[in-house]
mmCIF file of C-alpha atoms in Angstrom:
data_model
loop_
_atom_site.group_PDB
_atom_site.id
_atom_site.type_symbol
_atom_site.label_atom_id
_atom_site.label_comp_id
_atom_site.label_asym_id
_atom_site.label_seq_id
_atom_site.Cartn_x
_atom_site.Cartn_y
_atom_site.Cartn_z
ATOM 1 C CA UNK A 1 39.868 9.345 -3.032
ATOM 2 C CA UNK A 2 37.371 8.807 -0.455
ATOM 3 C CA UNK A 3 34.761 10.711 -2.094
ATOM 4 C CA UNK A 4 34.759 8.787 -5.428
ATOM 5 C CA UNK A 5 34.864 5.511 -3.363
ATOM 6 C CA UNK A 6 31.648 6.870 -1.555
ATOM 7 C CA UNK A 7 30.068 7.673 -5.137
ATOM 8 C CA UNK A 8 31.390 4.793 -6.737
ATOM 9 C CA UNK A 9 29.844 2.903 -4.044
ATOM 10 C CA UNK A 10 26.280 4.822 -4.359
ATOM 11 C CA UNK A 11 26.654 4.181 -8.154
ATOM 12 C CA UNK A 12 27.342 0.370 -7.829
ATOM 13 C CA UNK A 13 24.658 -0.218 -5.669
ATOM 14 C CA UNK A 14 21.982 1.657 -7.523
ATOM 15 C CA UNK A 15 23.267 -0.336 -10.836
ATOM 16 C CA UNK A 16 23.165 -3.650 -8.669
ATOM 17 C CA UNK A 17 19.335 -2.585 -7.339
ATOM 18 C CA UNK A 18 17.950 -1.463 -10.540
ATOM 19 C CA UNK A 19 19.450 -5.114 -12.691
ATOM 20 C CA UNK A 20 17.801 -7.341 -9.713
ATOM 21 C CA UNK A 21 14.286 -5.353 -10.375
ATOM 22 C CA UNK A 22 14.549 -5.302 -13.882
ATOM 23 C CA UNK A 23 15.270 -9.792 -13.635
ATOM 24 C CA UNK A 24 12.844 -9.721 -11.078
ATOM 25 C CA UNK A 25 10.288 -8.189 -13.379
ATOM 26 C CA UNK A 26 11.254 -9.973 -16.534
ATOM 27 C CA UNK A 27 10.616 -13.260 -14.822
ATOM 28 C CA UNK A 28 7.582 -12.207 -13.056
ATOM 29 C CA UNK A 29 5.922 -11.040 -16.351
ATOM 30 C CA UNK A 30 7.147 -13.443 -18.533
ATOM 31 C CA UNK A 31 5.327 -16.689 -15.531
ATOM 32 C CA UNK A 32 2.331 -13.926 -16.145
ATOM 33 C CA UNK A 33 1.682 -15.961 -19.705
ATOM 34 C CA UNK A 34 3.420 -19.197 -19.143
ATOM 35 C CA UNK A 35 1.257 -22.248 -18.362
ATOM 36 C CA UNK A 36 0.023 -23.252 -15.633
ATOM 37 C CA UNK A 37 -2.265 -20.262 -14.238
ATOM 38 C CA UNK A 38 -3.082 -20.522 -11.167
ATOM 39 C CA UNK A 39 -6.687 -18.844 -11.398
ATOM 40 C CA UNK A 40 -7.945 -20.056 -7.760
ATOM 41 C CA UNK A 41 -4.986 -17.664 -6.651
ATOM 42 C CA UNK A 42 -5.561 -15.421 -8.601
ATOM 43 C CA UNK A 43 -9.173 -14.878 -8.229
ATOM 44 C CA UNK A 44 -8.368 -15.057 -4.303
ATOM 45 C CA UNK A 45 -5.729 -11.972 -5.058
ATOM 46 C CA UNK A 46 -8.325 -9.878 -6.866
ATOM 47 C CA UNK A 47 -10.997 -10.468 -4.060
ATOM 48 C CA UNK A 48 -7.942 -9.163 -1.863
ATOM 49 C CA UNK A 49 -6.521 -6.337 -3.835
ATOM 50 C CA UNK A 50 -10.123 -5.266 -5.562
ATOM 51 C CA UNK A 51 -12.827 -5.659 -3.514
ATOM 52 C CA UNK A 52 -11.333 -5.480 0.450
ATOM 53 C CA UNK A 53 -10.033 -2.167 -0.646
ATOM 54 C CA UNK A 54 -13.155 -0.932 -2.056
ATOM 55 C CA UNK A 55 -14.241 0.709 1.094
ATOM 56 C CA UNK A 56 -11.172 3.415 1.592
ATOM 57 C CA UNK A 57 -11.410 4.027 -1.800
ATOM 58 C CA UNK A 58 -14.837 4.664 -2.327
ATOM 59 C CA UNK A 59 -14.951 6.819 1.248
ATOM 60 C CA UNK A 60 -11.799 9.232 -0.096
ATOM 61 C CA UNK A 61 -12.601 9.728 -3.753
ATOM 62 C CA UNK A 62 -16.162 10.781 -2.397
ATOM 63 C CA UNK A 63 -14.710 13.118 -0.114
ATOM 64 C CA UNK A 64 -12.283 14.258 -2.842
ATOM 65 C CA UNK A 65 -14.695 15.405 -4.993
ATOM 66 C CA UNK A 66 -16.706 17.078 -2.891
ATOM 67 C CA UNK A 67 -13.712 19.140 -1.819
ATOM 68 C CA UNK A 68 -12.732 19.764 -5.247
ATOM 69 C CA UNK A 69 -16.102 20.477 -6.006
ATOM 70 C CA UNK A 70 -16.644 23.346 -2.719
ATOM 71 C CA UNK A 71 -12.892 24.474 -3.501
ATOM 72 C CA UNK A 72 -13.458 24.959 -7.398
ATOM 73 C CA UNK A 73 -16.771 27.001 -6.947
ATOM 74 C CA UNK A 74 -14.586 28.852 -4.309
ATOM 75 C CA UNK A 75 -12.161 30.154 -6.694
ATOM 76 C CA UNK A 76 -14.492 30.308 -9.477
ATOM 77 C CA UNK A 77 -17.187 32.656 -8.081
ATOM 78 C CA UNK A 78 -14.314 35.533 -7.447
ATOM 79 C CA UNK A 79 -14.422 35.374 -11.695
ATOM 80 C CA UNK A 80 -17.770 34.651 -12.058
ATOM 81 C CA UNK A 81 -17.006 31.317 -13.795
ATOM 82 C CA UNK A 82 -18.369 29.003 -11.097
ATOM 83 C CA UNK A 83 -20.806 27.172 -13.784
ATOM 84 C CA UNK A 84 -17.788 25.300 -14.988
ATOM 85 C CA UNK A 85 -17.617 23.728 -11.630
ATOM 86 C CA UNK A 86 -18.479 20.481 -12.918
ATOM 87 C CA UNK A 87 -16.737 20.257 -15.963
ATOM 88 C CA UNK A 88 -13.316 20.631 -13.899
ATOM 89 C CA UNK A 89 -14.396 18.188 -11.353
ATOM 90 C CA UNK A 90 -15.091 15.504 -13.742
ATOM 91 C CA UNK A 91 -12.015 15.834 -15.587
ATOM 92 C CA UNK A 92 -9.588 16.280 -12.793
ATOM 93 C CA UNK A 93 -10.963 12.917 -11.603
ATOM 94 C CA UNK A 94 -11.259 11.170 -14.317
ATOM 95 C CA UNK A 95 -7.660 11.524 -15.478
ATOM 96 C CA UNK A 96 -5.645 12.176 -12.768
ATOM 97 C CA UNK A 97 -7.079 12.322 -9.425
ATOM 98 C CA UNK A 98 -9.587 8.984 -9.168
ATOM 99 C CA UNK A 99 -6.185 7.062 -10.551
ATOM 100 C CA UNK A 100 -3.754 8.718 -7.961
ATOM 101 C CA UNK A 101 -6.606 8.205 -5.409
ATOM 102 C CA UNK A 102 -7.012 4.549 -5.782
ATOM 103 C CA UNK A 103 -3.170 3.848 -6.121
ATOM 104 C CA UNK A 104 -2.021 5.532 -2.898
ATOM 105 C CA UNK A 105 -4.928 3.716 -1.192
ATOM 106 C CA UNK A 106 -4.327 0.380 -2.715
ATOM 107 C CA UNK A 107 -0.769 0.599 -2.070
ATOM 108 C CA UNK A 108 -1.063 1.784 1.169
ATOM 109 C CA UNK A 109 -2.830 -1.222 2.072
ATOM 110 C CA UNK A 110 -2.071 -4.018 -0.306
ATOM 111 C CA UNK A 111 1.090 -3.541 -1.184
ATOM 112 C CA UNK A 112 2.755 -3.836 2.446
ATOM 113 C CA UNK A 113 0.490 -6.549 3.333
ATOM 114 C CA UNK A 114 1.959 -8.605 0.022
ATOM 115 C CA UNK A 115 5.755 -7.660 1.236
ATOM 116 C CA UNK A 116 5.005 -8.659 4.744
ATOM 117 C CA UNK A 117 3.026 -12.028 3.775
ATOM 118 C CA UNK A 118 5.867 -13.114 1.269
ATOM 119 C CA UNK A 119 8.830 -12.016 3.320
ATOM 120 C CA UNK A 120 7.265 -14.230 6.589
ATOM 121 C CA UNK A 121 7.228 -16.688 3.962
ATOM 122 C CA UNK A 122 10.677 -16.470 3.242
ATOM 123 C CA UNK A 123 12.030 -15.996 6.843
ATOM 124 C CA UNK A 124 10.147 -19.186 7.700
ATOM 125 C CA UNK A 125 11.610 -20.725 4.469
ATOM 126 C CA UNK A 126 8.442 -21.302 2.760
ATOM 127 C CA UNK A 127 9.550 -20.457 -0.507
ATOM 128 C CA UNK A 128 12.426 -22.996 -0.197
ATOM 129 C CA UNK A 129 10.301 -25.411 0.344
ATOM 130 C CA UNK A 130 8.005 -24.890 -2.338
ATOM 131 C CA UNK A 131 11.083 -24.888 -4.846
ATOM 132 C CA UNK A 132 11.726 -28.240 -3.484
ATOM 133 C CA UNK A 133 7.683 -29.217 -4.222
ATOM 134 C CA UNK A 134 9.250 -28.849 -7.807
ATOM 135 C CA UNK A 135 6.656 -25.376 -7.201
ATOM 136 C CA UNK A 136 8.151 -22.028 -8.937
ATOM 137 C CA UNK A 137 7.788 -19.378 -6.749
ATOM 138 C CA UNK A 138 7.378 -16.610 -8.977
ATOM 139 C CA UNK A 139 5.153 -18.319 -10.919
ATOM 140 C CA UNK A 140 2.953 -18.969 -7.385
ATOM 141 C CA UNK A 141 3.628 -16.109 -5.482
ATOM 142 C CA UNK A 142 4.370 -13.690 -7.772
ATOM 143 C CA UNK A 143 2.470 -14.348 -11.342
ATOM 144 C CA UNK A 144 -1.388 -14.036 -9.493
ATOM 145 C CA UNK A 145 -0.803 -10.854 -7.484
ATOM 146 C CA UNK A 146 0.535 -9.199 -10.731
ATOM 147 C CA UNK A 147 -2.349 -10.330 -13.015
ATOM 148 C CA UNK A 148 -4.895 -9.783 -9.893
ATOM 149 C CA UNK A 149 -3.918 -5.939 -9.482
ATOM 150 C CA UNK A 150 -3.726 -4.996 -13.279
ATOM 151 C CA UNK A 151 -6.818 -6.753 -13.911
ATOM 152 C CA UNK A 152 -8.806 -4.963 -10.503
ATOM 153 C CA UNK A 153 -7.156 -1.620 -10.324
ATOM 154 C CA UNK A 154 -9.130 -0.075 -13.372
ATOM 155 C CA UNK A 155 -12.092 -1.857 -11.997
ATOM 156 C CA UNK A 156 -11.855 -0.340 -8.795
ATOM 157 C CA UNK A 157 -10.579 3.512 -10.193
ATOM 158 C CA UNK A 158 -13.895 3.231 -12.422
ATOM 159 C CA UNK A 159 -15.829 2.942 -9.513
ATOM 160 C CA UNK A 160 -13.497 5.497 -7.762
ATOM 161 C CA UNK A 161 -14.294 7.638 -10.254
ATOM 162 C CA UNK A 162 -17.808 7.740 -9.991
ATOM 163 C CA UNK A 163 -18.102 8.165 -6.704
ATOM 164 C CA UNK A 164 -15.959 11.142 -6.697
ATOM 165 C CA UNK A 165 -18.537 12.435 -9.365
ATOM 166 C CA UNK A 166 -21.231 11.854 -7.233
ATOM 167 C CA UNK A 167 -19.358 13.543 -4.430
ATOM 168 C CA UNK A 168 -19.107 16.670 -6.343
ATOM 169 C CA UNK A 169 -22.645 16.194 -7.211
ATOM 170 C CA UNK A 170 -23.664 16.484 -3.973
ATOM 171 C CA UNK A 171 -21.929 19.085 -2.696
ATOM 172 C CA UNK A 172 -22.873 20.984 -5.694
ATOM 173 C CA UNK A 173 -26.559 20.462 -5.467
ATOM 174 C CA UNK A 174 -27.202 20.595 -1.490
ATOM 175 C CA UNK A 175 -24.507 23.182 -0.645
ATOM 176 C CA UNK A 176 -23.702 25.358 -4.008
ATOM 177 C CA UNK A 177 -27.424 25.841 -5.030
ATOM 178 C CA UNK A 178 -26.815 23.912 -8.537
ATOM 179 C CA UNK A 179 -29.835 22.490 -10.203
ATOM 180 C CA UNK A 180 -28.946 18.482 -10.233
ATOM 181 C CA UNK A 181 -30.701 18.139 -13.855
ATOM 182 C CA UNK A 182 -28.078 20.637 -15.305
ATOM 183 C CA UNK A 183 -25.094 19.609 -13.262
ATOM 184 C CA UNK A 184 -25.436 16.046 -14.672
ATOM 185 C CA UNK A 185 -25.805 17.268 -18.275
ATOM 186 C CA UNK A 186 -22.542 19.521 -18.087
ATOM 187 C CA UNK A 187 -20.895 16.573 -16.429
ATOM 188 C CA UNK A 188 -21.880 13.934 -19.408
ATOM 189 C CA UNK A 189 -21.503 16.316 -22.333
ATOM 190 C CA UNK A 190 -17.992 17.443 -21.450
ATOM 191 C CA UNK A 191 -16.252 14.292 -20.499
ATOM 192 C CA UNK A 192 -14.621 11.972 -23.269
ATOM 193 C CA UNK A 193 -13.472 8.243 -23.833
ATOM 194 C CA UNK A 194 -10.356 9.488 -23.990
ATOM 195 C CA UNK A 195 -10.581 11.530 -20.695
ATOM 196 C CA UNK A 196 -11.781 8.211 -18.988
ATOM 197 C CA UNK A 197 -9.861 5.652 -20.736
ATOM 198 C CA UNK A 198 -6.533 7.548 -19.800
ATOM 199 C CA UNK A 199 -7.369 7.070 -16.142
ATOM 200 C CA UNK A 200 -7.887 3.034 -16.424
ATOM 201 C CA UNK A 201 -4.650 3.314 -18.091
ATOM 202 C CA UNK A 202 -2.754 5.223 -15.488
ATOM 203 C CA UNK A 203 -4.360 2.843 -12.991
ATOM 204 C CA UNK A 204 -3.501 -0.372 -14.228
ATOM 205 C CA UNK A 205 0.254 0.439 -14.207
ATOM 206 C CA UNK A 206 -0.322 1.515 -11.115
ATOM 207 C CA UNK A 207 -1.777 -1.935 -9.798
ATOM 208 C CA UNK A 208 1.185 -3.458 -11.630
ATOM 209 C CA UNK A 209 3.721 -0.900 -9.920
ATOM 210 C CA UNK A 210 2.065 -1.826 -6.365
ATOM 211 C CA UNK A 211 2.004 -5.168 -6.711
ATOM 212 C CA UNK A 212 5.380 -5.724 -7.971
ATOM 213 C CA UNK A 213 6.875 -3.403 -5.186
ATOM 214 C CA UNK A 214 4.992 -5.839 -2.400
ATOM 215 C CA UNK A 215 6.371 -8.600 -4.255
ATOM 216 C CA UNK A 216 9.940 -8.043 -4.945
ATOM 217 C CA UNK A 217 10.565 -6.248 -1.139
ATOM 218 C CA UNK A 218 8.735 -9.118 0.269
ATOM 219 C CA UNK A 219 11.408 -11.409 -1.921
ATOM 220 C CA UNK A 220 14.186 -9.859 -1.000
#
């Protein structure tokens, strides 16, 4: 009987963990819409989230694409297809690698910062005493970092995105013996709306994964 105990207990405690996310997230979302908004905190959380992490993003999706770029014309050349070398690098970083690029970043860095800032707050009892300010703490703490990284995360995987581009382009020009001209023309004619749109999509779920991870470990 041990061994159902132990699985009972796994069982009980992953049912316990996923109903206090799924409140947790229900009341974060729902102080998302719910007057007041706190826009000087949340314009300080996209400066935070957005443009501090600009830097490390913009350094690895250039370097990302030029790799892509060097290892596609790699593999390419041995069937003589390397002239779709740009074509594949601005579609595998349009819709899946500028998006998985600027959420490992981002959450590498913003999303322990936000658990770490919150949970001091909560070992020094700061969020007690801003429930006793008649303050809701989701509504202050939580509400702005939510909106802040949905609303900057496709910002900042659009500019992700290019860069990675113009990492490729790069590579592909100075190293691969591409004509710049032609490279830019393949690049523009074969990407879509949809290709692009699909990545702001991915990455704004993303921002809203990160930042409620921070949010509800910092909590708790």
């Amino acid at each position: 009987m041990n061994v159902f105990a132990a699985v009972g207990r796994i069982v009980i405690g992953f049912a316990s963990l996923t109903g206090r996310l799924s409140l947790f997230t229900a009341n974060g979302v729902t102080h998302c819409v719910r007057p007041p908004i706190y826009w000087f905190l949340i314009l300080q959380q996209m400066l935070r989230i957005g443009y501090f992490s600009l830097p490390v993003v913009g350094l690895t999706a250039f370097f990302t694409g030029a790799v892509l770029c060097l290892q596609i014309f790699i593999g390419g050349n041995r069937y003589g297809a390397e002239a779709f070398v740009p074509q594949i690098v601005v579609l595998g970083i349009t819709r899946e690698l500028g998006p998985v690029i600027g959420g490992l970043m981002v959450s590498g860095r913003v999303a322990a910062a936000i658990a770490a800032e919150i949970g001091t707050m909560r070992v020094t009892e700061q969020i007690d005493a801003l429930t006793t300010l008649s303050t809701n703490p989701i509504k202050y703490l939580v509400a702005p970092r939510l909106i802040a990284a949905v609303a900057t995360m496709p910002v900042l995987v659009a500019i992700a995105d290019s860069i990675g581009v113009f990492g490729g382009y790069v590579v592909g020009t100075k190293s691969l013996g591409f004509n710049g001209a032609v490279y830019l023309e393949n690049t523009a004619n074969f990407v879509t709306r949809g290709d692009f749109t699909s990545g702001l999509v991915k990455a704004a779920v993303f921002g809203f994964i990160i930042a409620l991870m921070g949010c509800y470990n910092g909590f708790n």
